[in-house]
Amino acid sequence: MDTYDLITRNAEEVVTEEEVRELADDPDGKRVYVGYEPSGVLHLGHLLTANKLIDLQEAGMEVVVLLADVHAYLNDKGTFEEIRETAEQMKAQFIAYGLEEENTEFVYGSEFQLDEEYTLDLQELQVSTTLNRAQRAMAEIQGGETAKVSHVVYPLMQTLDIEYLDLDLAVGGLDQRKVHMLAREELPELGYDVRPALHTPIVADLTSGEGKMSSSEGVTISMEDSTEDLEEKVNSAFCPPTRDPEDDLENPVLELFEYHVFPRFDEIVVERPEQYGGDLTYEEYESLATDLESGELHPADAKGTLATYLDELIAPGRKKLREIRD
Ligand code: IYR
């Protein structure tokens, strides 16, 4: 796969293609990051961007994971102490999941976001950004909560992180796009460079195929799940073999294959007894999706296979989490 394709595979949006192509021409040592608010345990939402970081490491880039403790605090995720403890656990799970420890820089937001220079830049951004603009940037991250002053400071700090961590590329889920757009507009106001951004898709809710899979509502899959939990959740997932053009429901089973399984395994084997046609082997997502649609692959077999591969993916993180907790 060529470097640009590796960098952008499974991305929903690339801002801008031209800027990312330039990075792909000389990726060695380029710094890229994702920031995570430490909260709960790692779930598939976190792992979607983590997969992208693994691709970027493979492309030769330096990966920075921001454990955004101050952001989590501004977003009311607990006491500072609780947030720090969760961040430590997240870091251990990311490494267990497959981020190369020697090529990944883990940084706490509080290590640099409370410095004088950063704080003064933040004040300047507060002067130059309208309340309305900051609120719009934050809408998707904040969810339905009533806006607090902290919610408008948050995207301005996320903007500055890109400069202060000396990054060449910002990565995030599609829910981060408005913050990244704000950053592209505001950084030059402070005399800093504009940086490109890459956005991963948002996976639909497992049981309905609507909205997004999240830890706060509906069913999500996390590193806390046992093999049995996983089987149960995947087996009850929404998995229509063909898309109904009348609705915009997604097939979350296919999405999980596309975004989580295929990027991490070279081939996928669907085990079937001889009487049902024997095993099927797939090297790429498209062939599996085609077989599901044509009826060659039964949804029950697709789900069983998905549960097995997801289990393998989360097993190291699950083990780590249990060790930490014991
Ligand atoms: N807004 C992210 C957390 C976050 C991301 C980055 I990239 C930052 O520089 C700071 C915070 C979230 O919604 O989890």
Short mmCIF file of C-alpha atoms and ligand atoms in Angstrom, two decimals:
data_model
loop_
_atom_site.label_atom_id
_atom_site.label_comp_id
_atom_site.label_asym_id
_atom_site.label_seq_id
_atom_site.Cartn_x
_atom_site.Cartn_y
_atom_site.Cartn_z
CA MET A 1 0.00 0.00 0.00
CA ASP A 2 1.42 3.42 -0.81
CA THR A 3 2.10 5.78 2.09
CA TYR A 4 -0.73 8.19 1.35
CA ASP A 5 -3.20 5.29 1.19
CA LEU A 6 -1.90 3.88 4.47
CA ILE A 7 -2.14 7.27 6.17
CA THR A 8 -5.66 7.91 4.94
CA ARG A 9 -7.23 4.43 4.84
CA ASN A 10 -10.55 4.29 6.64
CA ALA A 11 -10.48 8.04 7.20
CA GLU A 12 -13.81 9.72 6.71
CA GLU A 13 -12.30 13.12 6.04
CA VAL A 14 -8.88 14.48 5.14
CA VAL A 15 -8.28 18.24 5.62
CA THR A 16 -6.74 18.96 3.22
CA GLU A 17 -5.78 16.19 0.86
CA GLU A 18 -3.01 18.31 -0.57
CA GLU A 19 -1.44 18.99 2.83
CA VAL A 20 -1.60 15.32 3.82
CA ARG A 21 -0.05 14.30 0.48
CA GLU A 22 2.84 16.56 1.29
CA LEU A 23 3.28 14.78 4.64
CA ALA A 24 3.03 11.40 2.92
CA ASP A 25 5.91 12.38 0.64
CA ASP A 26 8.23 12.64 3.63
CA PRO A 27 6.58 11.02 6.66
CA ASP A 28 9.71 10.16 8.66
CA GLY A 29 9.76 11.88 12.02
CA LYS A 30 6.56 13.84 11.39
CA ARG A 31 4.59 14.26 14.60
CA VAL A 32 0.93 13.27 14.77
CA TYR A 33 -1.43 13.10 17.69
CA VAL A 34 -4.75 12.11 19.11
CA GLY A 35 -5.99 13.50 22.41
CA TYR A 36 -8.23 11.51 24.73
CA GLU A 37 -10.14 12.67 27.75
CA PRO A 38 -9.30 10.02 30.32
CA SER A 39 -12.61 8.56 31.37
CA GLY A 40 -13.75 4.96 31.92
CA VAL A 41 -11.90 2.15 30.18
CA LEU A 42 -10.85 1.94 26.54
CA HIS A 43 -13.71 1.13 24.21
CA LEU A 44 -14.01 0.65 20.47
CA GLY A 45 -14.40 4.39 19.94
CA HIS A 46 -10.91 5.00 21.34
CA LEU A 47 -9.54 2.07 19.39
CA LEU A 48 -10.73 3.44 16.08
CA THR A 49 -8.33 6.37 16.36
CA ALA A 50 -5.70 4.10 17.93
CA ASN A 51 -5.83 1.96 14.76
CA LYS A 52 -5.08 5.08 12.78
CA LEU A 53 -2.12 5.86 15.04
CA ILE A 54 -0.80 2.33 14.43
CA ASP A 55 -1.07 2.98 10.65
CA LEU A 56 0.81 6.25 11.10
CA GLN A 57 3.57 4.55 13.11
CA GLU A 58 3.86 2.04 10.30
CA ALA A 59 4.22 4.97 7.89
CA GLY A 60 7.22 6.19 9.92
CA MET A 61 5.59 8.97 11.88
CA GLU A 62 6.09 9.83 15.53
CA VAL A 63 2.93 9.35 17.52
CA VAL A 64 1.91 11.50 20.46
CA VAL A 65 -0.99 10.46 22.66
CA LEU A 66 -2.30 13.35 24.68
CA LEU A 67 -3.90 12.23 27.92
CA ALA A 68 -6.10 15.30 28.11
CA ASP A 69 -6.51 15.51 31.87
CA VAL A 70 -7.26 19.24 31.98
CA HIS A 71 -9.81 18.84 29.17
CA ALA A 72 -11.52 16.00 31.04
CA TYR A 73 -11.61 18.22 34.10
CA LEU A 74 -13.15 21.08 32.09
CA ASN A 75 -15.71 18.61 30.76
CA ASP A 76 -16.67 17.59 34.29
CA LYS A 77 -15.31 14.04 34.19
CA GLY A 78 -14.30 13.84 37.85
CA THR A 79 -11.72 15.11 40.32
CA PHE A 80 -8.26 15.75 39.02
CA GLU A 81 -6.94 12.81 41.01
CA GLU A 82 -9.51 10.41 39.56
CA ILE A 83 -8.76 11.64 36.06
CA ARG A 84 -5.00 11.11 36.53
CA GLU A 85 -5.54 7.59 37.78
CA THR A 86 -7.79 6.75 34.81
CA ALA A 87 -5.19 8.23 32.46
CA GLU A 88 -2.49 5.90 33.80
CA GLN A 89 -4.75 2.91 33.21
CA MET A 90 -5.59 4.09 29.70
CA LYS A 91 -1.95 4.42 28.83
CA ALA A 92 -1.26 0.82 29.89
CA GLN A 93 -4.21 -0.40 27.81
CA PHE A 94 -3.10 1.49 24.70
CA ILE A 95 0.31 -0.14 24.87
CA ALA A 96 -1.25 -3.56 25.43
CA TYR A 97 -3.48 -2.91 22.42
CA GLY A 98 -0.52 -2.46 20.09
CA LEU A 99 0.83 1.07 20.12
CA GLU A 100 4.58 0.66 20.06
CA GLU A 101 5.82 1.92 23.41
CA GLU A 102 9.21 3.08 22.11
CA ASN A 103 7.58 5.11 19.31
CA THR A 104 4.74 6.61 21.30
CA GLU A 105 5.05 9.70 23.43
CA PHE A 106 2.39 9.88 26.12
CA VAL A 107 1.88 13.43 27.37
CA TYR A 108 -0.43 14.72 30.07
CA GLY A 109 -2.14 17.97 29.17
CA SER A 110 -1.32 19.41 32.58
CA GLU A 111 2.41 19.03 31.81
CA PHE A 112 2.29 22.05 29.46
CA GLN A 113 -1.19 23.57 29.49
CA LEU A 114 -0.65 25.40 32.76
CA ASP A 115 2.57 27.11 31.66
CA GLU A 116 2.60 30.87 31.47
CA GLU A 117 3.20 31.15 27.74
CA TYR A 118 0.37 28.70 26.94
CA THR A 119 -1.95 30.51 29.33
CA LEU A 120 -1.24 33.88 27.75
CA ASP A 121 -1.88 32.48 24.28
CA LEU A 122 -5.10 31.06 25.61
CA GLN A 123 -6.19 34.48 26.86
CA GLU A 124 -5.40 35.91 23.45
CA LEU A 125 -7.56 33.27 21.78
CA GLN A 126 -10.36 34.08 24.21
CA VAL A 127 -10.23 37.65 23.01
CA SER A 128 -10.16 36.78 19.32
CA THR A 129 -12.85 34.04 19.27
CA THR A 130 -16.55 34.75 19.54
CA LEU A 131 -18.59 32.84 22.09
CA ASN A 132 -20.79 31.55 19.34
CA ARG A 133 -17.84 30.16 17.36
CA ALA A 134 -16.40 28.34 20.37
CA GLN A 135 -19.78 26.91 21.32
CA ARG A 136 -20.36 25.60 17.84
CA ALA A 137 -16.95 23.95 17.81
CA MET A 138 -17.78 22.22 21.07
CA ALA A 139 -21.38 21.14 20.40
CA GLU A 140 -20.67 17.54 19.46
CA ILE A 141 -18.12 16.90 22.15
CA GLN A 142 -20.20 18.40 24.90
CA GLY A 143 -23.37 16.46 23.98
CA GLY A 144 -26.63 17.71 25.38
CA GLU A 145 -25.25 19.30 28.53
CA THR A 146 -25.90 22.93 29.41
CA ALA A 147 -22.89 24.97 28.32
CA LYS A 148 -20.52 26.07 31.04
CA VAL A 149 -17.73 28.59 30.65
CA SER A 150 -15.31 25.62 30.66
CA HIS A 151 -16.94 24.31 27.48
CA VAL A 152 -15.81 27.31 25.48
CA VAL A 153 -12.31 27.34 26.92
CA TYR A 154 -11.94 23.67 25.98
CA PRO A 155 -11.76 24.00 22.15
CA LEU A 156 -9.39 26.94 22.44
CA MET A 157 -7.01 24.80 24.47
CA GLN A 158 -7.35 21.96 22.00
CA THR A 159 -6.35 24.48 19.32
CA LEU A 160 -3.22 25.46 21.22
CA ASP A 161 -2.25 21.83 21.88
CA ILE A 162 -1.51 21.44 18.19
CA GLU A 163 1.09 24.20 18.39
CA TYR A 164 2.52 23.41 21.80
CA LEU A 165 3.01 19.72 21.06
CA ASP A 166 4.74 20.75 17.84
CA LEU A 167 2.53 18.63 15.64
CA ASP A 168 2.35 18.09 11.90
CA LEU A 169 -1.05 16.39 11.85
CA ALA A 170 -4.06 16.20 14.16
CA VAL A 171 -6.16 13.02 14.21
CA GLY A 172 -9.56 12.55 15.76
CA GLY A 173 -13.04 11.14 15.30
CA LEU A 174 -15.41 13.09 13.08
CA ASP A 175 -16.84 14.67 16.26
CA GLN A 176 -13.57 16.66 16.54
CA ARG A 177 -13.83 18.26 13.12
CA LYS A 178 -15.27 21.58 14.22
CA VAL A 179 -12.52 22.04 16.79
CA HIS A 180 -9.92 21.29 14.14
CA MET A 181 -11.55 23.79 11.78
CA LEU A 182 -11.47 26.40 14.54
CA ALA A 183 -7.79 25.60 15.04
CA ARG A 184 -7.10 26.05 11.34
CA GLU A 185 -8.68 29.48 11.48
CA GLU A 186 -7.26 30.65 14.78
CA LEU A 187 -3.66 29.41 14.83
CA PRO A 188 -2.55 31.84 12.09
CA GLU A 189 -4.09 34.68 14.13
CA LEU A 190 -1.41 33.96 16.73
CA GLY A 191 1.28 33.69 14.07
CA TYR A 192 1.34 29.87 14.12
CA ASP A 193 1.11 27.47 11.16
CA VAL A 194 -2.06 25.77 9.99
CA ARG A 195 -1.90 21.97 10.38
CA PRO A 196 -3.82 19.31 8.48
CA ALA A 197 -6.33 17.01 10.17
CA LEU A 198 -7.56 13.48 9.60
CA HIS A 199 -10.94 12.31 10.87
CA THR A 200 -12.01 8.75 11.51
CA PRO A 201 -15.65 7.73 11.07
CA ILE A 202 -18.08 7.33 13.92
CA VAL A 203 -19.30 3.73 14.26
CA ALA A 204 -23.07 3.31 14.54
CA ASP A 205 -24.78 1.98 17.64
CA LEU A 206 -24.48 -1.79 17.74
CA THR A 207 -28.12 -2.71 18.17
CA SER A 208 -29.89 -0.07 16.10
CA GLY A 209 -27.45 0.97 13.37
CA GLU A 210 -28.36 4.57 14.18
CA GLY A 211 -26.43 7.39 15.76
CA LYS A 212 -23.05 6.55 17.28
CA MET A 213 -21.66 3.81 19.42
CA SER A 214 -20.74 5.47 22.68
CA SER A 215 -20.03 4.51 26.23
CA SER A 216 -22.74 6.74 27.63
CA GLU A 217 -25.70 5.28 25.75
CA GLY A 218 -26.63 1.96 24.20
CA VAL A 219 -24.22 -0.91 23.79
CA THR A 220 -20.52 -0.45 23.40
CA ILE A 221 -17.64 -2.90 23.44
CA SER A 222 -14.82 -2.20 25.81
CA MET A 223 -11.79 -3.78 27.35
CA GLU A 224 -13.92 -4.68 30.32
CA ASP A 225 -15.91 -7.20 28.27
CA SER A 226 -15.34 -10.92 28.76
CA THR A 227 -15.38 -13.27 25.77
CA GLU A 228 -18.95 -14.18 26.69
CA ASP A 229 -20.05 -10.52 26.95
CA LEU A 230 -18.60 -9.90 23.54
CA GLU A 231 -20.36 -12.86 21.97
CA GLU A 232 -23.63 -11.80 23.48
CA LYS A 233 -23.30 -8.19 22.35
CA VAL A 234 -22.19 -9.06 18.82
CA ASN A 235 -24.88 -11.71 18.44
CA SER A 236 -27.60 -9.22 19.25
CA ALA A 237 -26.18 -6.62 16.83
CA PHE A 238 -28.17 -5.20 13.96
CA CYS A 239 -26.91 -6.87 10.77
CA PRO A 240 -29.18 -6.53 7.73
CA PRO A 241 -27.50 -8.31 4.78
CA THR A 242 -28.63 -5.62 2.34
CA ARG A 243 -28.98 -1.90 2.81
CA ASP A 244 -32.41 -0.42 2.60
CA PRO A 245 -32.05 2.68 0.42
CA GLU A 246 -35.10 4.13 2.20
CA ASP A 247 -33.35 4.54 5.54
CA ASP A 248 -29.88 5.66 6.56
CA LEU A 249 -29.17 2.84 8.92
CA GLU A 250 -25.65 1.50 8.97
CA ASN A 251 -24.67 -2.11 9.47
CA PRO A 252 -22.53 -1.97 12.62
CA VAL A 253 -21.25 -5.53 12.11
CA LEU A 254 -19.79 -4.56 8.74
CA GLU A 255 -18.43 -1.32 10.16
CA LEU A 256 -16.60 -3.21 12.89
CA PHE A 257 -15.09 -5.55 10.31
CA GLU A 258 -14.03 -2.62 8.15
CA TYR A 259 -12.62 -0.30 10.79
CA HIS A 260 -11.42 -2.65 13.51
CA VAL A 261 -10.76 -6.12 12.19
CA PHE A 262 -9.40 -5.82 8.64
CA PRO A 263 -6.84 -3.11 9.51
CA ARG A 264 -5.33 -5.34 12.18
CA PHE A 265 -5.36 -8.81 10.59
CA ASP A 266 -4.00 -9.92 7.21
CA GLU A 267 -6.76 -12.41 6.63
CA ILE A 268 -10.07 -13.27 8.20
CA VAL A 269 -11.28 -16.85 8.34
CA VAL A 270 -14.96 -17.61 8.78
CA GLU A 271 -15.12 -21.13 10.13
CA ARG A 272 -18.02 -23.16 8.82
CA PRO A 273 -18.79 -26.87 8.88
CA GLU A 274 -18.32 -28.64 5.52
CA GLN A 275 -22.07 -29.14 5.15
CA TYR A 276 -22.56 -25.36 5.08
CA GLY A 277 -19.87 -24.82 2.49
CA GLY A 278 -16.72 -25.01 4.63
CA ASP A 279 -14.43 -22.16 5.75
CA LEU A 280 -14.31 -18.82 3.96
CA THR A 281 -11.16 -16.70 3.87
CA TYR A 282 -11.10 -12.96 3.23
CA GLU A 283 -8.13 -10.69 2.68
CA GLU A 284 -10.16 -7.59 2.19
CA TYR A 285 -13.25 -6.07 3.65
CA GLU A 286 -15.07 -5.55 0.33
CA SER A 287 -15.24 -9.27 -0.45
CA LEU A 288 -16.75 -10.02 2.93
CA ALA A 289 -19.36 -7.28 2.50
CA THR A 290 -20.21 -8.58 -0.98
CA ASP A 291 -20.65 -12.13 0.33
CA LEU A 292 -22.92 -10.92 3.13
CA GLU A 293 -25.04 -9.07 0.63
CA SER A 294 -25.29 -11.99 -1.80
CA GLY A 295 -26.21 -14.44 0.95
CA GLU A 296 -22.99 -16.46 0.56
CA LEU A 297 -22.11 -15.42 4.10
CA HIS A 298 -24.85 -15.77 6.69
CA PRO A 299 -25.18 -12.94 9.27
CA ALA A 300 -24.86 -15.47 12.11
CA ASP A 301 -21.50 -16.67 10.76
CA ALA A 302 -20.36 -13.08 10.22
CA LYS A 303 -21.23 -12.22 13.82
CA GLY A 304 -19.54 -15.31 15.28
CA THR A 305 -16.37 -14.46 13.35
CA LEU A 306 -16.50 -10.82 14.35
CA ALA A 307 -16.79 -11.75 18.03
CA THR A 308 -13.75 -14.05 17.77
CA TYR A 309 -11.54 -11.40 16.15
CA LEU A 310 -12.68 -8.58 18.42
CA ASP A 311 -11.97 -10.83 21.37
CA GLU A 312 -8.44 -11.37 20.13
CA LEU A 313 -7.98 -7.62 19.70
CA ILE A 314 -9.11 -6.65 23.16
CA ALA A 315 -7.61 -9.63 25.02
CA PRO A 316 -4.23 -8.00 25.83
CA GLY A 317 -5.87 -4.79 27.10
CA ARG A 318 -8.40 -6.76 29.11
CA LYS A 319 -5.58 -8.72 30.75
CA LYS A 320 -3.72 -5.50 31.53
CA LEU A 321 -6.80 -3.94 33.05
CA ARG A 322 -7.35 -6.96 35.29
CA GLU A 323 -3.73 -6.86 36.43
CA ILE A 324 -4.00 -3.17 37.31
CA ARG A 325 -7.20 -3.70 39.22
CA ASP A 326 -6.11 -6.77 41.20
N1 IYR B 1 -11.75 16.59 22.46
C1 IYR B 1 -11.24 15.24 22.68
C2 IYR B 1 -10.14 15.23 23.68
C3 IYR B 1 -9.01 16.10 23.27
C4 IYR B 1 -8.44 15.90 22.02
C5 IYR B 1 -7.40 16.65 21.61
I1 IYR B 1 -6.77 16.21 19.72
C6 IYR B 1 -6.85 17.66 22.45
O1 IYR B 1 -5.78 18.43 22.04
C7 IYR B 1 -7.41 17.85 23.67
C8 IYR B 1 -8.50 17.08 24.03
C9 IYR B 1 -12.43 14.36 23.13
O2 IYR B 1 -13.56 14.70 22.80
O3 IYR B 1 -12.19 13.31 23.73
#
